[in-house]
Amino acid sequence: MTTSSADSPLVEVSRVKKYFPVTSGIVFKKRIGEVKAVDDVSLTIQRGETLGLVGESGSGKSTLGRCILQLHQQTEGEVKFDGVEMSTLGGRELRTMRRRINAIFQDPYSSLSPRMTAAGIIGEPVSVHGLVQGKAQMRERIQELLEVVGLNPYMADRFPHEFSGGQRQRIGIARAIAAEPEFIVADEPVSALDVSIQAQIINLLQELQEQLGLTYLLIAHDLSVVRHISDRVAVMYLGKLMELAPCDDLYEDPQHPYTKALLSAVPVPDPTVEEARERIVLQGDIPSPQNPPQGCVFHTRCPMAIDDCRAVVPPLKETSPGHWTACIRVGPGAI
Amino acid sequence: MRRGVGTYLTALLEVNGLRTHFFTSAGVVKAVDGITFDLMEGESLAIVGESGCGKSITALSIMRLIPSPPGRILGGSIRFMGEDLLAQDDKAMRDIRGNRIGMVFQEPMTSLNPVLTIGRQLTEAVQRHLGHDNEAAHARASELLELVGIPDAANRLRAYPHEFSGGMRQRVMIAMALSCSPKLLIADEPTTALDVTIQAQILELIQQVQRELGIAVIIITHNLGVVARYVDRINVMYAGRIVERGTLHQVFDEPQHPYTKGLLASVPRLDKPKGERLIPIEGMPPDLSNLPPGCAFRERCAYAIARCEEDVPEVRHVRSAAAEHHVACWAVETGSAA
């Protein structure tokens, strides 16, 4: 049911807002405010690319991922997958669509049912979508999936607690690719793992992308990991998109003052490089998303802020080809 | 004894052959199994390793905070300012903890008491150790909050922990650890629970107090980047043992142990463009209650030789380097045993 051509984006997010109500009272709930977790974000994801989505806690990156997965219904705006608006779908149509989209979560301990075997976990999406006939075929498919993610097929009948963290994440990945999706949202896929295991999982994600032609949305707070596997990177802060650019472009030539500070705060494991690096230490904390600052949400911590930043919400504009920045002090016509 | 800047420094802390094991129903877990290192006055040291390598247990052993049972310090010595900490009774240890050694833990939310004000928790240590009266303790508490960069300190003392953000709470923890002007500050994963920009603030703060107060610091972390920016020397731990130790530049620029090399090659770097595959360390860390004989790393090691299967590698000087660089590996050409 492909409705659009190969060069149109696979995922189109336009002006998506997701507000969570804040209530008080126990029986008679009163709405006393809202948390603007995602506030007017637009972006596209091309077929076969990896879009990295970075931000600190409370930036709304996971909420945006969940809106794309339709695990959250957005408050406003559109999420289109392969040209089809997702929120209008229901029942069977949504289920068909869901087969093409899948997710990998952060915590391989809580995201796998402790009462199902590895085979049960991996086989569930295969049987739900009716992708194989009969037990023998199912068995074969599970073995194949285990091998693809680097686990031994004889481990199929073990329970999650019998696996290490890295192996569990491999099971999570096998489950995600079981129904042959085109698009995977990976939300912090390696941050719960030890350093020496992280590299194994990162390499596995890259191999699978090449073999299966997958498109990834990689949500992560570790900017080094994101640089390593992304084609383009989007930076979020307090529900807003701050900067979006091709990967090397963003890391070599960040435009937004927040991106600059964020990158300079990440230490590099090399003392010689560290001694030469300039660092911008941001003052203060991230404001509450329930009561975000007026104008540019970053102005309270921004070293470049001027009076106008308090009044104007900066639009995302193209500061160089393919490089989008939301700051009135950057790019053509900057103040 | 190492030569400092123009002067000979004295060792503040000397750990020799420390062994801390846990006796569980599943067997004996050799969390720390014979480690030796020292720390000079005013120096900063990082203990680096993955979960379960024994880095936190090393810190808890120095503080004599190993829960017993199931844990027990079986052997070795810990000398701090010339005194043997393992020979101290509980009362003497209480005087040393907080007074001469301060500690900061990873989780700032669980380490603070939620029902007491920040001021109450800060003054407690000062009153306990320095015998200050209420007024003097209060003055000291607001001085400490200012030292760790919390503005409007006098008013903030009346706040409760939940009114503070994660970064602010970690600042309070540092203030508490510094309250009795210790000679040594141990920070166990001080920034792991924090966001990148806040992490930078806290690390800068630790470095600033280290320099201003001239105290020694041990930072325990799994993050090689954190280490590269803020410490003088590094101990790399694996499966309860120190596999390599040396100065910052020795360990990063000329890593000797296959595990150290593997770690450095397996982390993606912010300053390297997308491109080549990472080189992971295959396999996973061994089970500490069932360690194989010989070198604990040998099953994941590309350089393993026959001897690695039989003998636990001795910690030896790296032949080409200055005396401080040590490695525990049979496959590396080394000088005399340390």
PDB file of N, CA and C in Angstrom, chain A residues 74-123:
ATOM      1  N   GLN A  74      -1.086  12.707  19.516  1.00  0.00           N
ATOM      2  CA  GLN A  74      -0.637  14.092  19.640  1.00  0.00           C
ATOM      3  C   GLN A  74      -1.804  15.042  19.905  1.00  0.00           C
ATOM      4  N   THR A  75      -1.532  16.139  20.611  1.00  0.00           N
ATOM      5  CA  THR A  75      -2.575  17.127  20.902  1.00  0.00           C
ATOM      6  C   THR A  75      -2.960  17.880  19.633  1.00  0.00           C
ATOM      7  N   GLU A  76      -1.973  18.205  18.846  1.00  0.00           N
ATOM      8  CA  GLU A  76      -2.204  18.914  17.589  1.00  0.00           C
ATOM      9  C   GLU A  76      -1.160  18.459  16.581  1.00  0.00           C
ATOM     10  N   GLY A  77      -1.424  18.708  15.318  1.00  0.00           N
ATOM     11  CA  GLY A  77      -0.420  18.425  14.302  1.00  0.00           C
ATOM     12  C   GLY A  77      -0.609  17.056  13.670  1.00  0.00           C
ATOM     13  N   GLU A  78       0.265  16.744  12.724  1.00  0.00           N
ATOM     14  CA  GLU A  78       0.141  15.522  11.944  1.00  0.00           C
ATOM     15  C   GLU A  78       1.397  14.676  12.007  1.00  0.00           C
ATOM     16  N   VAL A  79       1.198  13.357  12.054  1.00  0.00           N
ATOM     17  CA  VAL A  79       2.311  12.424  11.882  1.00  0.00           C
ATOM     18  C   VAL A  79       1.953  11.547  10.695  1.00  0.00           C
ATOM     19  N   LYS A  80       2.715  11.699   9.604  1.00  0.00           N
ATOM     20  CA  LYS A  80       2.436  10.883   8.421  1.00  0.00           C
ATOM     21  C   LYS A  80       3.506   9.837   8.267  1.00  0.00           C
ATOM     22  N   PHE A  81       3.064   8.596   8.022  1.00  0.00           N
ATOM     23  CA  PHE A  81       4.015   7.526   7.722  1.00  0.00           C
ATOM     24  C   PHE A  81       3.743   7.069   6.306  1.00  0.00           C
ATOM     25  N   ASP A  82       4.739   7.160   5.467  1.00  0.00           N
ATOM     26  CA  ASP A  82       4.595   6.797   4.068  1.00  0.00           C
ATOM     27  C   ASP A  82       3.390   7.501   3.445  1.00  0.00           C
ATOM     28  N   GLY A  83       3.216   8.759   3.801  1.00  0.00           N
ATOM     29  CA  GLY A  83       2.151   9.567   3.213  1.00  0.00           C
ATOM     30  C   GLY A  83       0.787   9.430   3.862  1.00  0.00           C
ATOM     31  N   VAL A  84       0.645   8.526   4.833  1.00  0.00           N
ATOM     32  CA  VAL A  84      -0.659   8.316   5.458  1.00  0.00           C
ATOM     33  C   VAL A  84      -0.682   8.925   6.857  1.00  0.00           C
ATOM     34  N   GLU A  85      -1.668   9.744   7.139  1.00  0.00           N
ATOM     35  CA  GLU A  85      -1.807  10.354   8.450  1.00  0.00           C
ATOM     36  C   GLU A  85      -2.188   9.272   9.466  1.00  0.00           C
ATOM     37  N   MET A  86      -1.333   9.091  10.468  1.00  0.00           N
ATOM     38  CA  MET A  86      -1.479   7.954  11.376  1.00  0.00           C
ATOM     39  C   MET A  86      -2.667   8.076  12.321  1.00  0.00           C
ATOM     40  N   SER A  87      -2.942   9.301  12.814  1.00  0.00           N
ATOM     41  CA  SER A  87      -3.939   9.414  13.882  1.00  0.00           C
ATOM     42  C   SER A  87      -5.358   9.159  13.387  1.00  0.00           C
ATOM     43  N   THR A  88      -5.568   9.166  12.062  1.00  0.00           N
ATOM     44  CA  THR A  88      -6.914   8.909  11.554  1.00  0.00           C
ATOM     45  C   THR A  88      -7.182   7.417  11.388  1.00  0.00           C
ATOM     46  N   LEU A  89      -6.104   6.611  11.472  1.00  0.00           N
ATOM     47  CA  LEU A  89      -6.281   5.182  11.263  1.00  0.00           C
ATOM     48  C   LEU A  89      -6.848   4.525  12.510  1.00  0.00           C
ATOM     49  N   GLY A  90      -7.578   3.442  12.300  1.00  0.00           N
ATOM     50  CA  GLY A  90      -8.072   2.680  13.449  1.00  0.00           C
ATOM     51  C   GLY A  90      -8.044   1.213  13.118  1.00  0.00           C
ATOM     52  N   GLY A  91      -8.241   0.407  14.143  1.00  0.00           N
ATOM     53  CA  GLY A  91      -8.422  -1.037  13.969  1.00  0.00           C
ATOM     54  C   GLY A  91      -7.421  -1.696  13.057  1.00  0.00           C
ATOM     55  N   ARG A  92      -7.935  -2.345  12.022  1.00  0.00           N
ATOM     56  CA  ARG A  92      -7.090  -3.175  11.191  1.00  0.00           C
ATOM     57  C   ARG A  92      -6.049  -2.365  10.411  1.00  0.00           C
ATOM     58  N   GLU A  93      -6.492  -1.181   9.945  1.00  0.00           N
ATOM     59  CA  GLU A  93      -5.551  -0.344   9.184  1.00  0.00           C
ATOM     60  C   GLU A  93      -4.337   0.024  10.040  1.00  0.00           C
ATOM     61  N   LEU A  94      -4.625   0.392  11.289  1.00  0.00           N
ATOM     62  CA  LEU A  94      -3.542   0.785  12.185  1.00  0.00           C
ATOM     63  C   LEU A  94      -2.616  -0.408  12.442  1.00  0.00           C
ATOM     64  N   ARG A  95      -3.244  -1.601  12.583  1.00  0.00           N
ATOM     65  CA  ARG A  95      -2.440  -2.781  12.853  1.00  0.00           C
ATOM     66  C   ARG A  95      -1.522  -3.092  11.675  1.00  0.00           C
ATOM     67  N   THR A  96      -2.039  -2.974  10.474  1.00  0.00           N
ATOM     68  CA  THR A  96      -1.199  -3.194   9.290  1.00  0.00           C
ATOM     69  C   THR A  96      -0.040  -2.205   9.283  1.00  0.00           C
ATOM     70  N   MET A  97      -0.365  -0.965   9.615  1.00  0.00           N
ATOM     71  CA  MET A  97       0.651   0.085   9.635  1.00  0.00           C
ATOM     72  C   MET A  97       1.695  -0.204  10.706  1.00  0.00           C
ATOM     73  N   ARG A  98       1.203  -0.687  11.852  1.00  0.00           N
ATOM     74  CA  ARG A  98       2.110  -0.953  12.981  1.00  0.00           C
ATOM     75  C   ARG A  98       3.153  -2.010  12.656  1.00  0.00           C
ATOM     76  N   ARG A  99       2.807  -2.920  11.745  1.00  0.00           N
ATOM     77  CA  ARG A  99       3.777  -3.938  11.381  1.00  0.00           C
ATOM     78  C   ARG A  99       5.017  -3.307  10.770  1.00  0.00           C
ATOM     79  N   ARG A 100       4.797  -2.186  10.108  1.00  0.00           N
ATOM     80  CA  ARG A 100       5.904  -1.553   9.383  1.00  0.00           C
ATOM     81  C   ARG A 100       6.748  -0.658  10.283  1.00  0.00           C
ATOM     82  N   ILE A 101       6.278  -0.453  11.515  1.00  0.00           N
ATOM     83  CA  ILE A 101       6.970   0.421  12.459  1.00  0.00           C
ATOM     84  C   ILE A 101       7.240  -0.376  13.722  1.00  0.00           C
ATOM     85  N   ASN A 102       8.410  -0.251  14.301  1.00  0.00           N
ATOM     86  CA  ASN A 102       8.624  -0.933  15.570  1.00  0.00           C
ATOM     87  C   ASN A 102       9.549  -0.135  16.463  1.00  0.00           C
ATOM     88  N   ALA A 103       9.774  -0.631  17.678  1.00  0.00           N
ATOM     89  CA  ALA A 103      10.519   0.146  18.657  1.00  0.00           C
ATOM     90  C   ALA A 103      11.491  -0.711  19.444  1.00  0.00           C
ATOM     91  N   ILE A 104      12.602  -0.087  19.846  1.00  0.00           N
ATOM     92  CA  ILE A 104      13.558  -0.701  20.765  1.00  0.00           C
ATOM     93  C   ILE A 104      13.643   0.240  21.958  1.00  0.00           C
ATOM     94  N   PHE A 105      13.526  -0.319  23.163  1.00  0.00           N
ATOM     95  CA  PHE A 105      13.499   0.549  24.334  1.00  0.00           C
ATOM     96  C   PHE A 105      14.802   0.491  25.120  1.00  0.00           C
ATOM     97  N   GLN A 106      14.889   1.420  26.083  1.00  0.00           N
ATOM     98  CA  GLN A 106      16.133   1.582  26.820  1.00  0.00           C
ATOM     99  C   GLN A 106      16.467   0.408  27.717  1.00  0.00           C
ATOM    100  N   ASP A 107      15.502   0.052  28.555  1.00  0.00           N
ATOM    101  CA  ASP A 107      15.819  -0.849  29.640  1.00  0.00           C
ATOM    102  C   ASP A 107      15.499  -2.286  29.263  1.00  0.00           C
ATOM    103  N   PRO A 108      16.527  -3.078  28.951  1.00  0.00           N
ATOM    104  CA  PRO A 108      16.245  -4.449  28.534  1.00  0.00           C
ATOM    105  C   PRO A 108      15.743  -5.310  29.690  1.00  0.00           C
ATOM    106  N   TYR A 109      15.696  -4.726  30.906  1.00  0.00           N
ATOM    107  CA  TYR A 109      15.187  -5.488  32.051  1.00  0.00           C
ATOM    108  C   TYR A 109      13.678  -5.373  32.154  1.00  0.00           C
ATOM    109  N   SER A 110      13.143  -4.156  31.960  1.00  0.00           N
ATOM    110  CA  SER A 110      11.706  -3.993  32.153  1.00  0.00           C
ATOM    111  C   SER A 110      10.921  -4.094  30.851  1.00  0.00           C
ATOM    112  N   SER A 111      11.592  -4.105  29.694  1.00  0.00           N
ATOM    113  CA  SER A 111      10.824  -4.119  28.454  1.00  0.00           C
ATOM    114  C   SER A 111      10.578  -5.525  27.907  1.00  0.00           C
ATOM    115  N   LEU A 112      11.078  -6.538  28.623  1.00  0.00           N
ATOM    116  CA  LEU A 112      10.782  -7.918  28.207  1.00  0.00           C
ATOM    117  C   LEU A 112       9.970  -8.582  29.306  1.00  0.00           C
ATOM    118  N   SER A 113       8.922  -9.297  28.935  1.00  0.00           N
ATOM    119  CA  SER A 113       8.112  -9.984  29.939  1.00  0.00           C
ATOM    120  C   SER A 113       8.932 -11.086  30.607  1.00  0.00           C
ATOM    121  N   PRO A 114       9.013 -11.063  31.955  1.00  0.00           N
ATOM    122  CA  PRO A 114       9.824 -12.077  32.638  1.00  0.00           C
ATOM    123  C   PRO A 114       9.220 -13.474  32.567  1.00  0.00           C
ATOM    124  N   ARG A 115       7.945 -13.552  32.133  1.00  0.00           N
ATOM    125  CA  ARG A 115       7.281 -14.857  32.140  1.00  0.00           C
ATOM    126  C   ARG A 115       7.218 -15.494  30.763  1.00  0.00           C
ATOM    127  N   MET A 116       7.858 -14.854  29.797  1.00  0.00           N
ATOM    128  CA  MET A 116       7.879 -15.449  28.450  1.00  0.00           C
ATOM    129  C   MET A 116       9.310 -15.844  28.110  1.00  0.00           C
ATOM    130  N   THR A 117       9.450 -16.915  27.344  1.00  0.00           N
ATOM    131  CA  THR A 117      10.782 -17.301  26.889  1.00  0.00           C
ATOM    132  C   THR A 117      11.208 -16.379  25.748  1.00  0.00           C
ATOM    133  N   ALA A 118      12.486 -16.449  25.421  1.00  0.00           N
ATOM    134  CA  ALA A 118      12.991 -15.649  24.302  1.00  0.00           C
ATOM    135  C   ALA A 118      12.184 -15.956  23.040  1.00  0.00           C
ATOM    136  N   ALA A 119      11.888 -17.245  22.834  1.00  0.00           N
ATOM    137  CA  ALA A 119      11.124 -17.636  21.642  1.00  0.00           C
ATOM    138  C   ALA A 119       9.734 -17.010  21.664  1.00  0.00           C
ATOM    139  N   GLY A 120       9.094 -17.007  22.842  1.00  0.00           N
ATOM    140  CA  GLY A 120       7.767 -16.419  22.954  1.00  0.00           C
ATOM    141  C   GLY A 120       7.780 -14.930  22.663  1.00  0.00           C
ATOM    142  N   ILE A 121       8.814 -14.244  23.193  1.00  0.00           N
ATOM    143  CA  ILE A 121       8.907 -12.796  23.009  1.00  0.00           C
ATOM    144  C   ILE A 121       9.118 -12.447  21.533  1.00  0.00           C
ATOM    145  N   ILE A 122      10.033 -13.188  20.916  1.00  0.00           N
ATOM    146  CA  ILE A 122      10.362 -12.872  19.517  1.00  0.00           C
ATOM    147  C   ILE A 122       9.252 -13.345  18.580  1.00  0.00           C
ATOM    148  N   GLY A 123       8.604 -14.461  18.955  1.00  0.00           N
ATOM    149  CA  GLY A 123       7.589 -15.035  18.078  1.00  0.00           C
ATOM    150  C   GLY A 123       6.270 -14.278  18.095  1.00  0.00           C
TER     151      GLY A 123
END
